[in-house]
Each structure stands twice: as C-alpha cells, then as structure tokens.
Amino acid sequence: MKGLTIIKTEHPKAKPQKGEKLGFGSVFTDHMLIMEYDKGQGWHDARIVPFGPISLSPASTVLHYAQETFEGMKAYRAEDGRVLLFRPEENFKRLNVSNERLCIPQMDVGFCVESLKELVMLEKDWIPSDPGASLYLRPMVIGNESRLGVKEADSYIYMVLCSPSGAYYESGLKPVPIYVEEEYVRAVRGGTGFAKTGGNYASSMRAQEIAHEKGYSQVLWLDGVERKYVGEVGAMNIFFVIDGEVVTPELDGTILSGITRKSIIEMLRSDGYKVTERKIEIREVADAYDRGHLSEIFGTGTAAVISPVGELKWGDKVMVVNNREIGPVSAYAYKKLTDIQWGRVPDPLGWSVEIGHM
Ligand SMILES: *Cc1c(COP(=O)(O)O)cnc(C)c1O
C-alpha cells in the first residue's frame, strides 16, 4: 500500500491455540501500526513494525495532561475463512470527532481504514476461531511533546494494537447487575463525554471500583447537573424496553456515540420496532418498573455487543428486570447483529466489510 512501510518481525510468537482462554486485551500480536505527526509536516512515516515498547520523554505531554484519544473495534473470522471488519469508517470518523475535541490533528479516514486492513491481514493468523472470539483492534493517538507547559502538543503518535480476545461472555449471554451512580459523575455538557478519551475512564474508575466491591458489574451514570437523566454505562450505551417501545438516551454531548448503539437503532427500526432517542429520567424507569411496563434493559458496545441488565439498583430500590433472564429484544438484537458481524447471514445493510481470506 502506498505510504505504508512494513517491517516484519524476525521472532514471531506462538499464536493462541483453539480453545485457549484468551480473556480481553492482554495478549498482543506480532506487529503494530505506527505513524507520527509533526507540526508543519503533518502525518508521516506510517509503518507496520514488530510490536514492542515505545520510548517517550518523561515530560511527554500525554503523561501529564492526558491529550489522548482511542477507538475500539474488531476483526472477525467467518466460518468460510473470510476476514471481516464491521463499519470501520465509522470508528475513524468518530476518532476525528474525539481528536477535534482534544485539539489533536485530523486524520485521513480512508488511509486509516486501508492501513488497518493491511495490519489485520498481516496478523490474520491471530484472529481466533472460537465462537464469539475476535481480534480486538485498538487505534489510539497520543500528544507527545517534551514540555510541561499546558498547551496542545506539536507532535503526536498514532498507533494500532491488535489483541486476540475471547468471547465477552464465555458461558453465553448473561444478564448483569448494575446500580445507578448518585455520588460521582462521568461527564457534563460542554465536557468530553462524547469523545473517546482516556480521561473519561480515569475519572470513572473510582465508581467502578466501588461497584465491584458491592458485587455490581457496572454503574449507570446520570447527568452531571440535575442527577436526573440516564446517560450510559461504563463502556456501553443503554437501552430500555418500556411498553414495547425501545428507548435510549439522545446524543446530548455527554454520552459516547456508540457504533453498536447506532447499528442497533437502525436495525431494530428497519425490522419494525419502535425506537426512540430522547431524554429519560431515572424516575421514569422506576415508575415503568412499578407499573410492570419495564420489560428489558440492555447495554450496547463493541466488546460485549449486547449486555442484558438483570438488576438495576437505584438508592434502596432494587429492580429485577425480566426475572434476570435475557429478554426477547436483547436476544433478537444480539443474534442478528453478531450473525452479521461474523458473516453468518447476508448483510443487506453493507455493514460487514470483507478485507481478505485466511
Ligand atoms: C466505546 C464506548 C462505547 C461503545 O461504543 P461502540 O462504538 O458501540 O463500541 C460506549 N460508551 C463509552 C464511554 C465508550 O467509550
């Protein structure tokens, strides 16, 4: 590919075996993609190189002021050996949205997609074939200038890491308990909630840690001003099924615009479901529960695809949703979307992109 140099490793690692427990994001492939930006020069020197440590000045701006953005996507291996990506342009368009918010230079979406394809095909033997497993892809950009002054950097590094990852739910889709976070907030309007940036995660870890201690898997964030409206969950957007209608918080600048969220909305609508994006008060959810009209809650995100919520705790109120079982809308959306992503069914919407063959 023009503008991309490839330097192959001389020490390829052993690939994970079929059936091996992979977990998430702890094993990395032989290669990574790297490209630099310098003021006056633009993005330059895109190359695929052996995976390994990078060297930064201890004064590198990202280490002090967290000027960083990232993406999360997957490469899938179809049963017939096709290698597939899911709506990859969407990820790089969103990376540019995040970049703009963090004063990071814009990137060429076409180049990012094409160079990613080269990297994935070079690493194709790393794409696991176990059910639900995939090659997780982590594009990221960091500000990298050796300077302690608070200002956007003049230099950046773009990298893409590849990590073979197991099925999110090893024993099948399982409803999780979550609680409504009332002390901490994740984002406010005007902040960085809509950008995929590490700082959002740094500020959410305290709540996440407490949730784990209490036996919950995640927290449901409320808006940071009135503590009244539902936002999102961890690294997932949230959906409610109330009176047969699927409702999800509107994109108000405080939540991440999930590509899974967008795909589920488009897919359910085209299949005749009523799907509404609007403000949702947590009180409305509790009222619907009391009236017996709340039939399902589920989260959406690349990692889990769909994560049904079996219990929602708000203060002293414990809402057990659908008997802690997977509801029909969650099950339908999960099957249909994963069938498209793993190339098991025709894809009339053109979301699945074939990039090569094993
Ligand atoms: C990545 C992410 C999501 C999910 O986005 P997808 O594109 O569906 O993977 C949701 N919320 C947050 C905070 C995220 O970082």
Short mmCIF file of N, CA and C in Angstrom, two decimals, residues 188-315:
data_model
loop_
_atom_site.label_atom_id
_atom_site.label_comp_id
_atom_site.label_asym_id
_atom_site.label_seq_id
_atom_site.Cartn_x
_atom_site.Cartn_y
_atom_site.Cartn_z
N VAL A 188 -20.24 16.09 31.76
CA VAL A 188 -21.24 17.17 31.76
C VAL A 188 -21.30 17.76 30.34
N ARG A 189 -22.39 18.43 30.04
CA ARG A 189 -22.47 19.09 28.73
C ARG A 189 -21.35 20.12 28.62
N GLY A 190 -20.68 20.14 27.49
CA GLY A 190 -19.52 21.02 27.32
C GLY A 190 -18.20 20.33 27.66
N GLY A 191 -18.31 19.18 28.28
CA GLY A 191 -17.10 18.43 28.65
C GLY A 191 -16.67 17.49 27.53
N THR A 192 -16.10 16.34 27.92
CA THR A 192 -15.54 15.43 26.91
C THR A 192 -16.31 14.11 26.82
N GLY A 193 -17.54 14.09 27.35
CA GLY A 193 -18.30 12.84 27.39
C GLY A 193 -18.51 12.18 26.04
N PHE A 194 -18.59 12.99 24.99
CA PHE A 194 -18.85 12.43 23.65
C PHE A 194 -17.56 11.97 22.96
N ALA A 195 -16.42 12.26 23.56
CA ALA A 195 -15.14 11.89 22.95
C ALA A 195 -14.64 10.60 23.59
N LYS A 196 -14.01 9.76 22.77
CA LYS A 196 -13.44 8.53 23.32
C LYS A 196 -12.02 8.86 23.75
N THR A 197 -11.87 9.22 25.00
CA THR A 197 -10.58 9.68 25.51
C THR A 197 -10.33 9.08 26.90
N GLY A 198 -9.07 8.75 27.17
CA GLY A 198 -8.72 8.06 28.40
C GLY A 198 -9.17 8.78 29.66
N GLY A 199 -9.18 10.11 29.62
CA GLY A 199 -9.55 10.88 30.81
C GLY A 199 -10.94 10.54 31.32
N ASN A 200 -11.86 10.25 30.42
CA ASN A 200 -13.21 9.86 30.85
C ASN A 200 -13.16 8.59 31.69
N TYR A 201 -12.23 7.71 31.33
CA TYR A 201 -12.12 6.44 32.05
C TYR A 201 -11.41 6.63 33.38
N ALA A 202 -10.36 7.48 33.38
CA ALA A 202 -9.64 7.73 34.64
C ALA A 202 -10.62 8.24 35.70
N SER A 203 -11.52 9.13 35.28
CA SER A 203 -12.42 9.74 36.26
C SER A 203 -13.58 8.81 36.64
N SER A 204 -13.74 7.70 35.91
CA SER A 204 -14.84 6.80 36.23
C SER A 204 -14.40 5.60 37.07
N MET A 205 -13.10 5.46 37.27
CA MET A 205 -12.61 4.23 37.91
C MET A 205 -13.00 4.09 39.37
N ARG A 206 -13.08 5.21 40.07
CA ARG A 206 -13.44 5.16 41.49
C ARG A 206 -14.83 4.54 41.66
N ALA A 207 -15.77 5.01 40.86
CA ALA A 207 -17.13 4.48 40.95
C ALA A 207 -17.17 3.01 40.55
N GLN A 208 -16.40 2.68 39.53
CA GLN A 208 -16.33 1.31 39.04
C GLN A 208 -15.78 0.37 40.13
N GLU A 209 -14.77 0.86 40.83
CA GLU A 209 -14.15 0.06 41.89
C GLU A 209 -15.15 -0.21 43.02
N ILE A 210 -15.89 0.82 43.40
CA ILE A 210 -16.89 0.66 44.46
C ILE A 210 -17.98 -0.31 44.00
N ALA A 211 -18.39 -0.16 42.75
CA ALA A 211 -19.42 -1.06 42.21
C ALA A 211 -18.97 -2.51 42.32
N HIS A 212 -17.72 -2.77 41.94
CA HIS A 212 -17.20 -4.15 42.01
C HIS A 212 -17.20 -4.66 43.45
N GLU A 213 -16.77 -3.78 44.37
CA GLU A 213 -16.75 -4.18 45.79
C GLU A 213 -18.14 -4.58 46.26
N LYS A 214 -19.15 -3.90 45.73
CA LYS A 214 -20.52 -4.18 46.15
C LYS A 214 -21.16 -5.32 45.36
N GLY A 215 -20.41 -5.90 44.45
CA GLY A 215 -20.94 -7.03 43.70
C GLY A 215 -21.71 -6.65 42.43
N TYR A 216 -21.53 -5.41 41.97
CA TYR A 216 -22.17 -4.98 40.72
C TYR A 216 -21.13 -4.94 39.62
N SER A 217 -21.58 -5.14 38.40
CA SER A 217 -20.60 -5.21 37.32
C SER A 217 -20.29 -3.82 36.75
N GLN A 218 -21.21 -2.89 36.85
CA GLN A 218 -21.03 -1.56 36.25
C GLN A 218 -21.88 -0.56 37.02
N VAL A 219 -21.69 0.73 36.69
CA VAL A 219 -22.64 1.73 37.19
C VAL A 219 -23.37 2.37 36.02
N LEU A 220 -24.59 2.80 36.29
CA LEU A 220 -25.34 3.58 35.31
C LEU A 220 -25.16 5.05 35.69
N TRP A 221 -24.59 5.81 34.77
CA TRP A 221 -24.31 7.24 35.05
C TRP A 221 -25.54 8.09 34.81
N LEU A 222 -25.73 9.06 35.69
CA LEU A 222 -26.78 10.06 35.47
C LEU A 222 -26.14 11.34 34.96
N ASP A 223 -26.96 12.26 34.47
CA ASP A 223 -26.42 13.54 34.00
C ASP A 223 -25.74 14.26 35.17
N GLY A 224 -24.72 15.04 34.88
CA GLY A 224 -23.90 15.62 35.93
C GLY A 224 -24.49 16.87 36.57
N VAL A 225 -25.58 17.39 36.04
CA VAL A 225 -26.13 18.64 36.56
C VAL A 225 -27.31 18.38 37.49
N GLU A 226 -28.34 17.76 36.97
CA GLU A 226 -29.54 17.52 37.79
C GLU A 226 -29.55 16.14 38.44
N ARG A 227 -28.66 15.26 38.00
CA ARG A 227 -28.59 13.88 38.51
C ARG A 227 -29.96 13.20 38.37
N LYS A 228 -30.51 13.38 37.21
CA LYS A 228 -31.89 13.00 36.98
C LYS A 228 -32.04 12.15 35.73
N TYR A 229 -31.28 12.49 34.69
CA TYR A 229 -31.43 11.81 33.41
C TYR A 229 -30.37 10.71 33.23
N VAL A 230 -30.80 9.62 32.59
CA VAL A 230 -29.93 8.48 32.35
C VAL A 230 -28.91 8.81 31.26
N GLY A 231 -27.66 8.41 31.45
CA GLY A 231 -26.60 8.64 30.45
C GLY A 231 -26.16 7.36 29.79
N GLU A 232 -25.16 6.72 30.34
CA GLU A 232 -24.69 5.45 29.78
C GLU A 232 -24.04 4.62 30.88
N VAL A 233 -23.49 3.47 30.50
CA VAL A 233 -22.93 2.52 31.46
C VAL A 233 -21.50 2.18 31.06
N GLY A 234 -20.51 2.44 31.90
CA GLY A 234 -19.14 2.01 31.63
C GLY A 234 -18.75 2.32 30.19
N ALA A 235 -18.47 1.30 29.42
CA ALA A 235 -18.14 1.49 28.01
C ALA A 235 -19.31 1.02 27.15
N MET A 236 -20.52 1.29 27.64
CA MET A 236 -21.70 0.86 26.88
C MET A 236 -22.79 1.93 26.90
N ASN A 237 -23.53 1.99 25.81
CA ASN A 237 -24.76 2.78 25.78
C ASN A 237 -25.88 1.93 26.36
N ILE A 238 -26.98 2.59 26.74
CA ILE A 238 -28.03 1.85 27.45
C ILE A 238 -29.39 1.99 26.75
N PHE A 239 -30.13 0.89 26.75
CA PHE A 239 -31.46 0.85 26.12
C PHE A 239 -32.46 0.29 27.14
N PHE A 240 -33.69 0.80 27.08
CA PHE A 240 -34.78 0.30 27.91
C PHE A 240 -35.92 -0.12 26.99
N VAL A 241 -36.62 -1.18 27.36
CA VAL A 241 -37.84 -1.53 26.64
C VAL A 241 -39.01 -1.25 27.59
N ILE A 242 -39.77 -0.21 27.24
CA ILE A 242 -40.88 0.23 28.09
C ILE A 242 -42.16 0.21 27.26
N ASP A 243 -43.14 -0.54 27.70
CA ASP A 243 -44.39 -0.66 26.95
C ASP A 243 -44.14 -1.10 25.50
N GLY A 244 -43.17 -1.95 25.30
CA GLY A 244 -42.88 -2.45 23.95
C GLY A 244 -42.09 -1.49 23.09
N GLU A 245 -41.84 -0.27 23.62
CA GLU A 245 -41.06 0.70 22.85
C GLU A 245 -39.60 0.66 23.33
N VAL A 246 -38.67 0.72 22.38
CA VAL A 246 -37.25 0.71 22.75
C VAL A 246 -36.80 2.16 22.88
N VAL A 247 -36.33 2.53 24.07
CA VAL A 247 -35.89 3.92 24.26
C VAL A 247 -34.44 3.96 24.73
N THR A 248 -33.72 4.97 24.23
CA THR A 248 -32.31 5.14 24.60
C THR A 248 -32.02 6.64 24.72
N PRO A 249 -31.12 7.02 25.62
CA PRO A 249 -30.82 8.45 25.76
C PRO A 249 -30.34 9.08 24.45
N GLU A 250 -30.78 10.31 24.20
CA GLU A 250 -30.36 11.01 22.98
C GLU A 250 -28.90 11.44 23.12
N LEU A 251 -28.24 11.70 21.98
CA LEU A 251 -26.84 12.13 22.00
C LEU A 251 -26.82 13.62 22.33
N ASP A 252 -26.54 13.93 23.60
CA ASP A 252 -26.62 15.31 24.06
C ASP A 252 -25.24 15.91 24.33
N GLY A 253 -24.21 15.21 23.87
CA GLY A 253 -22.85 15.71 24.10
C GLY A 253 -22.19 15.13 25.34
N THR A 254 -22.97 14.42 26.17
CA THR A 254 -22.37 13.84 27.38
C THR A 254 -22.14 12.34 27.24
N ILE A 255 -22.75 11.73 26.24
CA ILE A 255 -22.54 10.28 26.08
C ILE A 255 -21.81 9.98 24.78
N LEU A 256 -21.19 8.82 24.75
CA LEU A 256 -20.44 8.40 23.59
C LEU A 256 -21.42 7.94 22.51
N SER A 257 -21.14 8.32 21.29
CA SER A 257 -22.00 7.92 20.18
C SER A 257 -21.56 6.54 19.71
N GLY A 258 -22.09 5.51 20.35
CA GLY A 258 -21.66 4.13 20.08
C GLY A 258 -22.06 3.68 18.68
N ILE A 259 -21.16 2.96 18.04
CA ILE A 259 -21.46 2.41 16.71
C ILE A 259 -22.39 1.21 16.87
N THR A 260 -22.26 0.49 17.97
CA THR A 260 -23.21 -0.58 18.26
C THR A 260 -24.59 0.04 18.52
N ARG A 261 -24.63 1.12 19.31
CA ARG A 261 -25.89 1.83 19.57
C ARG A 261 -26.58 2.21 18.27
N LYS A 262 -25.81 2.88 17.40
CA LYS A 262 -26.36 3.34 16.12
C LYS A 262 -26.85 2.16 15.27
N SER A 263 -26.07 1.07 15.26
CA SER A 263 -26.44 -0.09 14.45
C SER A 263 -27.69 -0.77 14.99
N ILE A 264 -27.78 -0.87 16.32
CA ILE A 264 -28.97 -1.49 16.93
C ILE A 264 -30.21 -0.64 16.63
N ILE A 265 -30.08 0.68 16.73
CA ILE A 265 -31.22 1.57 16.44
C ILE A 265 -31.67 1.36 14.99
N GLU A 266 -30.70 1.40 14.06
CA GLU A 266 -31.03 1.27 12.63
C GLU A 266 -31.64 -0.10 12.34
N MET A 267 -31.05 -1.13 12.93
CA MET A 267 -31.50 -2.50 12.67
C MET A 267 -32.91 -2.74 13.23
N LEU A 268 -33.13 -2.33 14.48
CA LEU A 268 -34.46 -2.56 15.09
C LEU A 268 -35.52 -1.77 14.34
N ARG A 269 -35.19 -0.52 13.97
CA ARG A 269 -36.17 0.29 13.22
C ARG A 269 -36.51 -0.36 11.90
N SER A 270 -35.49 -0.85 11.18
CA SER A 270 -35.78 -1.43 9.86
C SER A 270 -36.54 -2.75 10.02
N ASP A 271 -36.50 -3.34 11.21
CA ASP A 271 -37.26 -4.56 11.46
C ASP A 271 -38.62 -4.29 12.12
N GLY A 272 -39.02 -3.01 12.14
CA GLY A 272 -40.37 -2.68 12.58
C GLY A 272 -40.53 -2.34 14.06
N TYR A 273 -39.43 -2.33 14.81
CA TYR A 273 -39.54 -1.92 16.22
C TYR A 273 -39.67 -0.40 16.29
N LYS A 274 -40.36 0.07 17.34
CA LYS A 274 -40.39 1.50 17.58
C LYS A 274 -39.20 1.84 18.48
N VAL A 275 -38.28 2.65 17.97
CA VAL A 275 -37.09 3.02 18.74
C VAL A 275 -37.04 4.54 18.88
N THR A 276 -36.92 5.03 20.09
CA THR A 276 -36.93 6.47 20.33
C THR A 276 -35.66 6.89 21.05
N GLU A 277 -35.03 7.96 20.56
CA GLU A 277 -33.88 8.58 21.24
C GLU A 277 -34.39 9.84 21.90
N ARG A 278 -34.32 9.88 23.21
CA ARG A 278 -34.82 11.06 23.94
C ARG A 278 -34.22 11.09 25.34
N LYS A 279 -34.54 12.17 26.06
CA LYS A 279 -34.15 12.24 27.47
C LYS A 279 -34.97 11.21 28.24
N ILE A 280 -34.33 10.50 29.17
CA ILE A 280 -35.06 9.53 30.01
C ILE A 280 -34.70 9.80 31.46
N GLU A 281 -35.70 10.11 32.26
CA GLU A 281 -35.42 10.30 33.68
C GLU A 281 -35.32 8.94 34.35
N ILE A 282 -34.45 8.83 35.33
CA ILE A 282 -34.33 7.57 36.06
C ILE A 282 -35.65 7.27 36.79
N ARG A 283 -36.34 8.36 37.21
CA ARG A 283 -37.64 8.17 37.86
C ARG A 283 -38.66 7.50 36.93
N GLU A 284 -38.57 7.89 35.65
CA GLU A 284 -39.49 7.29 34.67
C GLU A 284 -39.24 5.78 34.54
N VAL A 285 -37.97 5.39 34.60
CA VAL A 285 -37.62 3.97 34.53
C VAL A 285 -38.22 3.24 35.74
N ALA A 286 -38.05 3.85 36.93
CA ALA A 286 -38.56 3.23 38.16
C ALA A 286 -40.09 3.15 38.13
N ASP A 287 -40.74 4.20 37.64
CA ASP A 287 -42.20 4.20 37.54
C ASP A 287 -42.68 3.10 36.59
N ALA A 288 -42.00 3.00 35.45
CA ALA A 288 -42.37 1.96 34.47
C ALA A 288 -42.21 0.57 35.11
N TYR A 289 -41.16 0.43 35.92
CA TYR A 289 -40.92 -0.84 36.61
C TYR A 289 -42.08 -1.13 37.56
N ASP A 290 -42.47 -0.11 38.36
CA ASP A 290 -43.56 -0.30 39.33
C ASP A 290 -44.88 -0.68 38.66
N ARG A 291 -45.10 -0.12 37.47
CA ARG A 291 -46.34 -0.42 36.76
C ARG A 291 -46.23 -1.74 35.98
N GLY A 292 -45.06 -2.36 36.03
CA GLY A 292 -44.88 -3.62 35.29
C GLY A 292 -44.69 -3.42 33.79
N HIS A 293 -44.27 -2.21 33.41
CA HIS A 293 -44.12 -1.91 31.99
C HIS A 293 -42.67 -1.91 31.50
N LEU A 294 -41.73 -2.15 32.43
CA LEU A 294 -40.31 -2.19 32.04
C LEU A 294 -39.95 -3.65 31.78
N SER A 295 -39.82 -4.01 30.51
CA SER A 295 -39.60 -5.44 30.25
C SER A 295 -38.13 -5.80 30.06
N GLU A 296 -37.29 -4.85 29.59
CA GLU A 296 -35.88 -5.19 29.38
C GLU A 296 -35.00 -3.95 29.54
N ILE A 297 -33.76 -4.19 29.94
CA ILE A 297 -32.71 -3.18 29.87
C ILE A 297 -31.49 -3.88 29.27
N PHE A 298 -30.82 -3.21 28.34
CA PHE A 298 -29.56 -3.80 27.85
C PHE A 298 -28.57 -2.71 27.46
N GLY A 299 -27.29 -3.04 27.61
CA GLY A 299 -26.21 -2.16 27.18
C GLY A 299 -25.72 -2.59 25.82
N THR A 300 -25.11 -1.65 25.07
CA THR A 300 -24.53 -1.99 23.76
C THR A 300 -23.12 -1.42 23.65
N GLY A 301 -22.22 -2.22 23.10
CA GLY A 301 -20.85 -1.77 22.87
C GLY A 301 -20.09 -2.83 22.09
N THR A 302 -18.99 -2.46 21.49
CA THR A 302 -18.24 -3.39 20.65
C THR A 302 -17.81 -4.65 21.41
N ALA A 303 -17.35 -4.49 22.65
CA ALA A 303 -16.79 -5.63 23.38
C ALA A 303 -17.85 -6.71 23.60
N ALA A 304 -18.97 -6.36 24.24
CA ALA A 304 -19.98 -7.35 24.58
C ALA A 304 -21.07 -7.48 23.52
N VAL A 305 -21.17 -6.53 22.62
CA VAL A 305 -22.25 -6.36 21.63
C VAL A 305 -23.53 -5.95 22.37
N ILE A 306 -24.15 -6.94 23.07
CA ILE A 306 -25.33 -6.65 23.87
C ILE A 306 -25.08 -7.20 25.27
N SER A 307 -25.37 -6.41 26.27
CA SER A 307 -25.21 -6.90 27.63
C SER A 307 -26.53 -6.68 28.38
N PRO A 308 -27.33 -7.74 28.53
CA PRO A 308 -28.61 -7.56 29.22
C PRO A 308 -28.38 -7.20 30.69
N VAL A 309 -29.24 -6.35 31.22
CA VAL A 309 -29.16 -5.96 32.63
C VAL A 309 -30.25 -6.73 33.38
N GLY A 310 -29.83 -7.50 34.38
CA GLY A 310 -30.79 -8.32 35.13
C GLY A 310 -31.29 -7.63 36.39
N GLU A 311 -30.48 -6.67 36.87
CA GLU A 311 -30.89 -5.94 38.08
C GLU A 311 -30.41 -4.51 37.98
N LEU A 312 -31.30 -3.59 38.32
CA LEU A 312 -30.93 -2.17 38.37
C LEU A 312 -31.27 -1.66 39.76
N LYS A 313 -30.24 -1.18 40.47
CA LYS A 313 -30.47 -0.68 41.82
C LYS A 313 -30.38 0.85 41.78
N TRP A 314 -31.39 1.51 42.32
CA TRP A 314 -31.39 2.98 42.39
C TRP A 314 -31.68 3.35 43.84
N GLY A 315 -30.69 3.82 44.57
CA GLY A 315 -30.88 4.05 46.00
C GLY A 315 -31.25 2.74 46.67
#
